[in-house]
Structures are given as structure tokens and as C-alpha cells.
Tab-separated table of N, CA and C in Angstrom:
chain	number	residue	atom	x	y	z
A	1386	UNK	N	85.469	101.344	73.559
A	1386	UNK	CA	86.172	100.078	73.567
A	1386	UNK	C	86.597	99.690	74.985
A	1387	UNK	N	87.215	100.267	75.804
A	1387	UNK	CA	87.672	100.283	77.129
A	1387	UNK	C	86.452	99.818	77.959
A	1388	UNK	N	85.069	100.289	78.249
A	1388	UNK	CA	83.757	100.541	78.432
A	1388	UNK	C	83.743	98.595	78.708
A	1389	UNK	N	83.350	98.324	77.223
A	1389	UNK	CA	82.977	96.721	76.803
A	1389	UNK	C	84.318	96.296	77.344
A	1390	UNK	N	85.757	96.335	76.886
A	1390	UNK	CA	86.856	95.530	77.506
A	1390	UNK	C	87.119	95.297	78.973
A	1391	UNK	N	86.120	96.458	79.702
A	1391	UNK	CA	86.435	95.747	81.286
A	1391	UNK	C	84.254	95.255	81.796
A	1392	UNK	N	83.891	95.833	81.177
A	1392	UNK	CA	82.946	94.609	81.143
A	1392	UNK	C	83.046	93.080	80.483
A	1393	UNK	N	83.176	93.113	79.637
A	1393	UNK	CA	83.696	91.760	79.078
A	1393	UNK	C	84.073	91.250	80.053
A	1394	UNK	N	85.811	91.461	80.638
A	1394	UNK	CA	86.654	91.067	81.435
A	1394	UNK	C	85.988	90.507	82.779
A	1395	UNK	N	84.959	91.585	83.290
A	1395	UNK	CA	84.227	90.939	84.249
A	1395	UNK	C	83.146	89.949	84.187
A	1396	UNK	N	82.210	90.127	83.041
A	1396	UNK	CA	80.792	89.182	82.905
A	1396	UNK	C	81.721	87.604	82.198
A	1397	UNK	N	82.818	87.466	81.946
A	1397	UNK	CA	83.919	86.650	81.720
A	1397	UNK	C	84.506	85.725	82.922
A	1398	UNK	N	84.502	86.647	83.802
A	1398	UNK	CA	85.558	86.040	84.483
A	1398	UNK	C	85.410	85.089	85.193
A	1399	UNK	N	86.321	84.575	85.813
A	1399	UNK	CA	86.551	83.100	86.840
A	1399	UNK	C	85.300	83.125	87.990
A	1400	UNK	N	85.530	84.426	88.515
A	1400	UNK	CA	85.269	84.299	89.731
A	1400	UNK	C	83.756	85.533	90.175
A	1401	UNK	N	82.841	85.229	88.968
A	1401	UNK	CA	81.552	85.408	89.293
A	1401	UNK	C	80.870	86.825	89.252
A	1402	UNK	N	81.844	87.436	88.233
A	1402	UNK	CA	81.824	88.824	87.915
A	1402	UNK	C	82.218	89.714	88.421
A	1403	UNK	N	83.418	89.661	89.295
A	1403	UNK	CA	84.083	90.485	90.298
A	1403	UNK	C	85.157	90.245	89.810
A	1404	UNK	N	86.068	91.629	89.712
A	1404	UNK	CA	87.460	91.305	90.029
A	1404	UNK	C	88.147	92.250	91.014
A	1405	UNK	N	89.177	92.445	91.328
A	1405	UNK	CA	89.856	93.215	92.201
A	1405	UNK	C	90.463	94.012	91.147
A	1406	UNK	N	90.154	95.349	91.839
A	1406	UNK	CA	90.524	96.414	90.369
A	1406	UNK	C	91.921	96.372	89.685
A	1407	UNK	N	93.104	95.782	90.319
A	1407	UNK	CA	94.023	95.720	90.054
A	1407	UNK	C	94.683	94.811	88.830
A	1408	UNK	N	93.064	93.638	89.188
A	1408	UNK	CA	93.185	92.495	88.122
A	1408	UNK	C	92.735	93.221	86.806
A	1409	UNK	N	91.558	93.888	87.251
A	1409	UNK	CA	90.906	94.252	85.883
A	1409	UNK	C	92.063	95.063	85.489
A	1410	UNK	N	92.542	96.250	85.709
A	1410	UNK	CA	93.971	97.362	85.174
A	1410	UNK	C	94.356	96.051	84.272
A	1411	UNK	N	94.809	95.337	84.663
A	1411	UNK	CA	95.691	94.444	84.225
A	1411	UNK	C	95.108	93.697	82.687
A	1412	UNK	N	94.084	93.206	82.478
A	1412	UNK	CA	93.013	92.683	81.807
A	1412	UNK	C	92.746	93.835	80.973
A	1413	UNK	N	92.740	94.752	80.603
A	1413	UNK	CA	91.705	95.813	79.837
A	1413	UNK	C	92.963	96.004	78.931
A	1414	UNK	N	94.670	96.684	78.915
A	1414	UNK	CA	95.223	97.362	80.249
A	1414	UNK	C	95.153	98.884	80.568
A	1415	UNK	N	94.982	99.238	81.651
A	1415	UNK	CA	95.079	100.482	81.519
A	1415	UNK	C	95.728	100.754	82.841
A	1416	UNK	N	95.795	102.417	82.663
A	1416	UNK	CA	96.383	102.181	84.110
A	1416	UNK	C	95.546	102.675	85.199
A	1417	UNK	N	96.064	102.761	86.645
A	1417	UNK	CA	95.078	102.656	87.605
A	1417	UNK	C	94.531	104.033	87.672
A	1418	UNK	N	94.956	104.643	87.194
A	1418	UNK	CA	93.808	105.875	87.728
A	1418	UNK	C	92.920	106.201	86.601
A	1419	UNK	N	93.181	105.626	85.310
A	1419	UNK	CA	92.333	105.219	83.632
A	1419	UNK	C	91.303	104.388	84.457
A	1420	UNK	N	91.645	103.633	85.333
A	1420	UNK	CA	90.331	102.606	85.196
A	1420	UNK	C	89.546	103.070	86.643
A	1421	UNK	N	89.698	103.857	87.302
A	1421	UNK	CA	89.455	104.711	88.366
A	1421	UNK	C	88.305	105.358	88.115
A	1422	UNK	N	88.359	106.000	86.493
A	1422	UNK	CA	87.626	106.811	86.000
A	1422	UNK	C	86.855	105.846	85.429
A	1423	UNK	N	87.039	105.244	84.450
A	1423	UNK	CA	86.612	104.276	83.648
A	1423	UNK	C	85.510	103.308	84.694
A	1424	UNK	N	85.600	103.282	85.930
A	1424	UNK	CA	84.776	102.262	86.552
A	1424	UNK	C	83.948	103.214	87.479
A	1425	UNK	N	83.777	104.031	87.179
A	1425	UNK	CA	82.748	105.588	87.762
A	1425	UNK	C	82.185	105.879	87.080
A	1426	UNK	N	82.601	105.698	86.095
A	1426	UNK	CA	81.490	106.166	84.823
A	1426	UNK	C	80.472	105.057	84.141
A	1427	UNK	N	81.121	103.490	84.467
A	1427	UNK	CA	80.508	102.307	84.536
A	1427	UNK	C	79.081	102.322	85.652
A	1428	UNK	N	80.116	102.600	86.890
A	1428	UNK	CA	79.077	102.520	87.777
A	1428	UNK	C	77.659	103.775	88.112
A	1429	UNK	N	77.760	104.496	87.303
A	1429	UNK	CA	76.973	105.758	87.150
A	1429	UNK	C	76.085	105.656	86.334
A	1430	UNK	N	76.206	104.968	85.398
A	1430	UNK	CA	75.786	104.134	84.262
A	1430	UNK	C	74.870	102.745	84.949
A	1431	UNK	N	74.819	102.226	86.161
A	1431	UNK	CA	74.645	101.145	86.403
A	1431	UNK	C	75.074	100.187	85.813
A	1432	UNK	N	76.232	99.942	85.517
A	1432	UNK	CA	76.692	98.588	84.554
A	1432	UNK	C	77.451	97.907	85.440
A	1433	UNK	N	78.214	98.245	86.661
A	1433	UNK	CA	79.017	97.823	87.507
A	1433	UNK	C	78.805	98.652	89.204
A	1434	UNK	N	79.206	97.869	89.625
A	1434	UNK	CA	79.158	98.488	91.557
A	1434	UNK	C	80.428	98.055	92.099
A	1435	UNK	N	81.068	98.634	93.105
A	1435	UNK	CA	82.181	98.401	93.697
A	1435	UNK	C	82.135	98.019	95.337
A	1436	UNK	N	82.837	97.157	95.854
A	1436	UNK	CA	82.881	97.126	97.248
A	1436	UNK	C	84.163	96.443	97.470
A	1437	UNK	N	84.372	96.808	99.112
A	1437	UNK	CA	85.629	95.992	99.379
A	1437	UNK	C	85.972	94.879	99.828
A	1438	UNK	N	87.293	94.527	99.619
A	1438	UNK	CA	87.482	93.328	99.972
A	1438	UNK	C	87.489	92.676	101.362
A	1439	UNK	N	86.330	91.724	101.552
A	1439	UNK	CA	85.661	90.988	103.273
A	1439	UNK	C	87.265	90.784	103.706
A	1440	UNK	N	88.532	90.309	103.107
A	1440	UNK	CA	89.417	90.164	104.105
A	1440	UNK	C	90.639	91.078	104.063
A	1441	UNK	N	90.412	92.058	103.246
A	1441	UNK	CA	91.496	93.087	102.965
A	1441	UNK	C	90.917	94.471	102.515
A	1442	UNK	N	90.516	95.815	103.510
A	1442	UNK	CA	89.801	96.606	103.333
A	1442	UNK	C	90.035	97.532	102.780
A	1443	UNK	N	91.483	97.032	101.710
A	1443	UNK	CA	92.336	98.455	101.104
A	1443	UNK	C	91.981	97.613	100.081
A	1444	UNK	N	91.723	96.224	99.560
A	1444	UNK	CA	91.203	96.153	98.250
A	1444	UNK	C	89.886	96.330	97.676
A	1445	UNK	N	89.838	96.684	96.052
A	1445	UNK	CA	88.337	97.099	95.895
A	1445	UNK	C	88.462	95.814	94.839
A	1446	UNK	N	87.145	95.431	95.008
A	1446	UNK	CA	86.652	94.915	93.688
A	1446	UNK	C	85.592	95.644	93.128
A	1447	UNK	N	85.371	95.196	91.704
A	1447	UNK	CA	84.269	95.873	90.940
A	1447	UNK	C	83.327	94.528	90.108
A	1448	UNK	N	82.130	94.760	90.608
A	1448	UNK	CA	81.679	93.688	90.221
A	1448	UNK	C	80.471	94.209	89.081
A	1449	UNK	N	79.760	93.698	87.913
A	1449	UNK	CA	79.424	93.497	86.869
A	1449	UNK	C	77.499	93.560	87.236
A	1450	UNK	N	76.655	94.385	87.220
A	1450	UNK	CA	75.253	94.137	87.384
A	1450	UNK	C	74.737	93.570	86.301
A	1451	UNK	N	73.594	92.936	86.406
A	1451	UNK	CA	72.479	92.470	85.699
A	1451	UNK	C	72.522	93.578	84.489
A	1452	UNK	N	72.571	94.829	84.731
A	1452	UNK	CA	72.059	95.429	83.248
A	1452	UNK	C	73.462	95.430	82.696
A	1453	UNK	N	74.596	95.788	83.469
A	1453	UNK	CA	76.183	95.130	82.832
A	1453	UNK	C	76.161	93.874	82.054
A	1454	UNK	N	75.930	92.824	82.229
A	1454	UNK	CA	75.459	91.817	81.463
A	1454	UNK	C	75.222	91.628	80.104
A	1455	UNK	N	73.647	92.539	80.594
A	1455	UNK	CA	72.950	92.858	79.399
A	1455	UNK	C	73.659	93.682	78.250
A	1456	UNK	N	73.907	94.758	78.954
A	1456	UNK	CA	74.906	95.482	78.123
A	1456	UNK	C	76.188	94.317	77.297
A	1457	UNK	N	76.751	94.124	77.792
A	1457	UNK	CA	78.184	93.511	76.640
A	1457	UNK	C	77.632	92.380	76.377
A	1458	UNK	N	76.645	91.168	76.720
A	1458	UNK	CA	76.182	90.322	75.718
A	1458	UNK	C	75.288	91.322	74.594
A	1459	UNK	N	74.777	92.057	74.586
A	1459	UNK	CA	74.132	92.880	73.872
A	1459	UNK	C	75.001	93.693	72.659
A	1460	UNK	N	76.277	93.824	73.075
A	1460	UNK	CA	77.646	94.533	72.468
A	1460	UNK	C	78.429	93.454	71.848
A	1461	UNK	N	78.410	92.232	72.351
A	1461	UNK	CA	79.087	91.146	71.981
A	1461	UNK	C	78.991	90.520	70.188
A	1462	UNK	N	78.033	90.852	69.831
A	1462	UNK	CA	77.839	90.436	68.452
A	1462	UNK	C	78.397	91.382	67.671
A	1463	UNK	N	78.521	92.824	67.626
A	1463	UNK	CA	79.097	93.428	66.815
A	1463	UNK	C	80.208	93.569	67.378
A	1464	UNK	N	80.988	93.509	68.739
A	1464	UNK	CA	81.992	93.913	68.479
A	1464	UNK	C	82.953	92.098	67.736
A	1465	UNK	N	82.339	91.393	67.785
A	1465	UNK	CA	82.951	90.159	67.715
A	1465	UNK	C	83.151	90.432	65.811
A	1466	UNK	N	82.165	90.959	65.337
A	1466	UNK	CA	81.993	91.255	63.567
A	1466	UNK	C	82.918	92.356	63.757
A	1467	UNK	N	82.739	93.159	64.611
A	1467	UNK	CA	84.311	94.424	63.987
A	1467	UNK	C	85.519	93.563	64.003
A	1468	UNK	N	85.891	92.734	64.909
A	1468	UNK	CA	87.104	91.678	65.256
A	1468	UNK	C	87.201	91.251	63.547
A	1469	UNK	N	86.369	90.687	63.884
A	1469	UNK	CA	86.348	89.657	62.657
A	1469	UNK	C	86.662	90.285	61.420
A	1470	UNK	N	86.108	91.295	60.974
A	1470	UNK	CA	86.023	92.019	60.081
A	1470	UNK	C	87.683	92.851	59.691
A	1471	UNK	N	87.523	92.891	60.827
A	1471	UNK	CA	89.543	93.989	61.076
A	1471	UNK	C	90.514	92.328	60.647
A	1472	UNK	N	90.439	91.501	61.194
A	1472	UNK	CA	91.198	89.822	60.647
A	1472	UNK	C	90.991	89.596	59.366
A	1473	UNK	N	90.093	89.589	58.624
A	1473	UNK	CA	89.562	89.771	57.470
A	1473	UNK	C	91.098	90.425	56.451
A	1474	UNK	N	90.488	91.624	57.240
A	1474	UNK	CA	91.400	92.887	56.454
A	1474	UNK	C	92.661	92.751	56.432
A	1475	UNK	N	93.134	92.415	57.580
A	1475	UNK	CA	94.782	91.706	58.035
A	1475	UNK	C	95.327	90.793	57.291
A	1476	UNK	N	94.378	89.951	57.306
A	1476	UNK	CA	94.719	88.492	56.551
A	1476	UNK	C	95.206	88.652	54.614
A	1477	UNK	N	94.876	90.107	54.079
A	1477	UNK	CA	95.616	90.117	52.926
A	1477	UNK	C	96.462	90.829	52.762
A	1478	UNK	N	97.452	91.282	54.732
A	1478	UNK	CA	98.696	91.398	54.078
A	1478	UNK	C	99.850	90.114	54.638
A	1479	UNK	N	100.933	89.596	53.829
A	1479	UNK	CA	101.195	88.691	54.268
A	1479	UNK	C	101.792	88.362	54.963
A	1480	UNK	N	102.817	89.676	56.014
A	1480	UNK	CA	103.123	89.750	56.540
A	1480	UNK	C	102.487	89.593	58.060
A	1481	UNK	N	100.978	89.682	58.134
A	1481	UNK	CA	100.258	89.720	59.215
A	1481	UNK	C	99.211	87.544	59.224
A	1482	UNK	N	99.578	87.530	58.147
A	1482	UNK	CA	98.789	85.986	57.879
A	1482	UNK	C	99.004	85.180	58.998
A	1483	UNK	N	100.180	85.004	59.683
A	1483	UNK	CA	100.129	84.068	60.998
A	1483	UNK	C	99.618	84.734	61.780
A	1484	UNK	N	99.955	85.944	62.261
A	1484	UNK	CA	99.340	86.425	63.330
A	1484	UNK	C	97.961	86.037	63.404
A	1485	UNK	N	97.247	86.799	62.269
A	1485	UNK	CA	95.441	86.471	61.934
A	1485	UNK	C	95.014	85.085	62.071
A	1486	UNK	N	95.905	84.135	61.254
A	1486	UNK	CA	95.387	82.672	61.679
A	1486	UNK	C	95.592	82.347	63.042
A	1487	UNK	N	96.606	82.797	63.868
A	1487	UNK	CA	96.919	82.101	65.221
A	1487	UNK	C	95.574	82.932	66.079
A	1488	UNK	N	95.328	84.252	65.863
A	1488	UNK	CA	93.894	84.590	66.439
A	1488	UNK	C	92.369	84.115	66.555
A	1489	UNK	N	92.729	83.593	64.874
A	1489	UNK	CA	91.691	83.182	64.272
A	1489	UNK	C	91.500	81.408	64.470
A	1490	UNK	N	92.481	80.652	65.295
A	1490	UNK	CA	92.733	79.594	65.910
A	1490	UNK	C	93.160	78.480	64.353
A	1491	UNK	N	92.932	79.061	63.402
A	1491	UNK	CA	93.521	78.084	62.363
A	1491	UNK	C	94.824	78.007	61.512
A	1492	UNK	N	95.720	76.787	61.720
A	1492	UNK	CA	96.711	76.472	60.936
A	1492	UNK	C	97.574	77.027	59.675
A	1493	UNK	N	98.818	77.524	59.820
A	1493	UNK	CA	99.081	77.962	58.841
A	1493	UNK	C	99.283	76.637	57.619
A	1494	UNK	N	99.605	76.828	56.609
A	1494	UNK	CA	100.489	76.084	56.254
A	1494	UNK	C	101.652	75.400	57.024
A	1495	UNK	N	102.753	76.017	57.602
A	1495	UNK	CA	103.735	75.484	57.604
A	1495	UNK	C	103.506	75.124	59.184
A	1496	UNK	N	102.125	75.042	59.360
A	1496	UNK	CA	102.363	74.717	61.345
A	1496	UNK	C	101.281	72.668	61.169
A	1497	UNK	N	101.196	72.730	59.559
A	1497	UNK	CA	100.027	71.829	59.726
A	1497	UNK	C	101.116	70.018	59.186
């Protein structure tokens, strides 16, 4: 899960599949030495590469390769059906019903 959540986060993001590792920690969340590991084992994998930042040489970014890509659009359909599937399940207790609809972007009753 972690794996796809900071790929996602990157083949996602604003700014062209890079983030500064600090952003991603932040985005996944984990903490920095979780995603230390977590983005070594990405990049070993070829799914991601790291370099530093052109105007600040103590920051890293980690940016997202072509087979990274491939990978979580490739992951993207089932994990979107486990989502879905876990909301599903949520949604018949009733205590969780807003939550699931406000995820699920539709109206409760009492918001319509």
C-alpha cells in the first residue's frame, strides 16, 4: 500500500512527477526515515530516481520513471475496486454513512 501511495502521490502530482521528499513524507504519511527506505526500494525496483535540489543541495526530490507510471496506472484499477469495495462495506454501518458518502462525493440526506 505505501509502495502505490507514494507513487500515486508522485505520477499525481502538480509538479511533473517530482516531489521533495519531505512533501511526499507528508502525502503518503510516513515518517522520514519510513520513506528513506520506502524510496530505495522504489528506486531499486526502477519505479522512481532521486536527485537534488538545482537551488538547494540539502534537498532531495524523488521523481516517478516511465515504468513507475506504468506501474500505479497499472495498480490503479484494483486498488480503486478495493476502495470502493471497503465504502461499500462501510456504508451499512450507520454510523460510518456520512463519512462514505462525503468520500464517495454524494449527498446525504440531510446535506441535500
Amino acid at each position: 500500500m505505501s509502495e502505490y501511495a507514494a507513487l500515486a502521490a508522485l505520477a499525481f502530482s502538480d509538479d511533473g512527477g517530482h516531489l521533495r521528499q519531505q512533501v511526499l513524507a507528508d502525502a503518503i504519511p510516513l515518517q522520514q526515515s519510513s520513506l528513506s527506505r520506502l524510496v530505495s526500494r522504489l528506486e531499486r525496483a526502477g519505479l522512481t530516481e532521486r536527485f537534488h535540489c538545482p537551488n538547494d543541495r540539502r534537498g532531495v526530490y524523488t521523481q516517478i520513471t516511465d515504468r513507475g507510471r506504468e506501474v500505479v496506472f497499472a495498480a490503479r484499477a484494483t486498488y480503486l475496486d478495493v476502495v470502493d469495495r471497503a465504502l461499500a462495506g462501510a456504508a451499512g454501518d450507520p454510523e460510518l454513512i456520512p463519512l462514505t458518502e462525503h468520500l464517495r462525493g454524494t449527498p446525504s440526506d440531510d446535506q441535500t
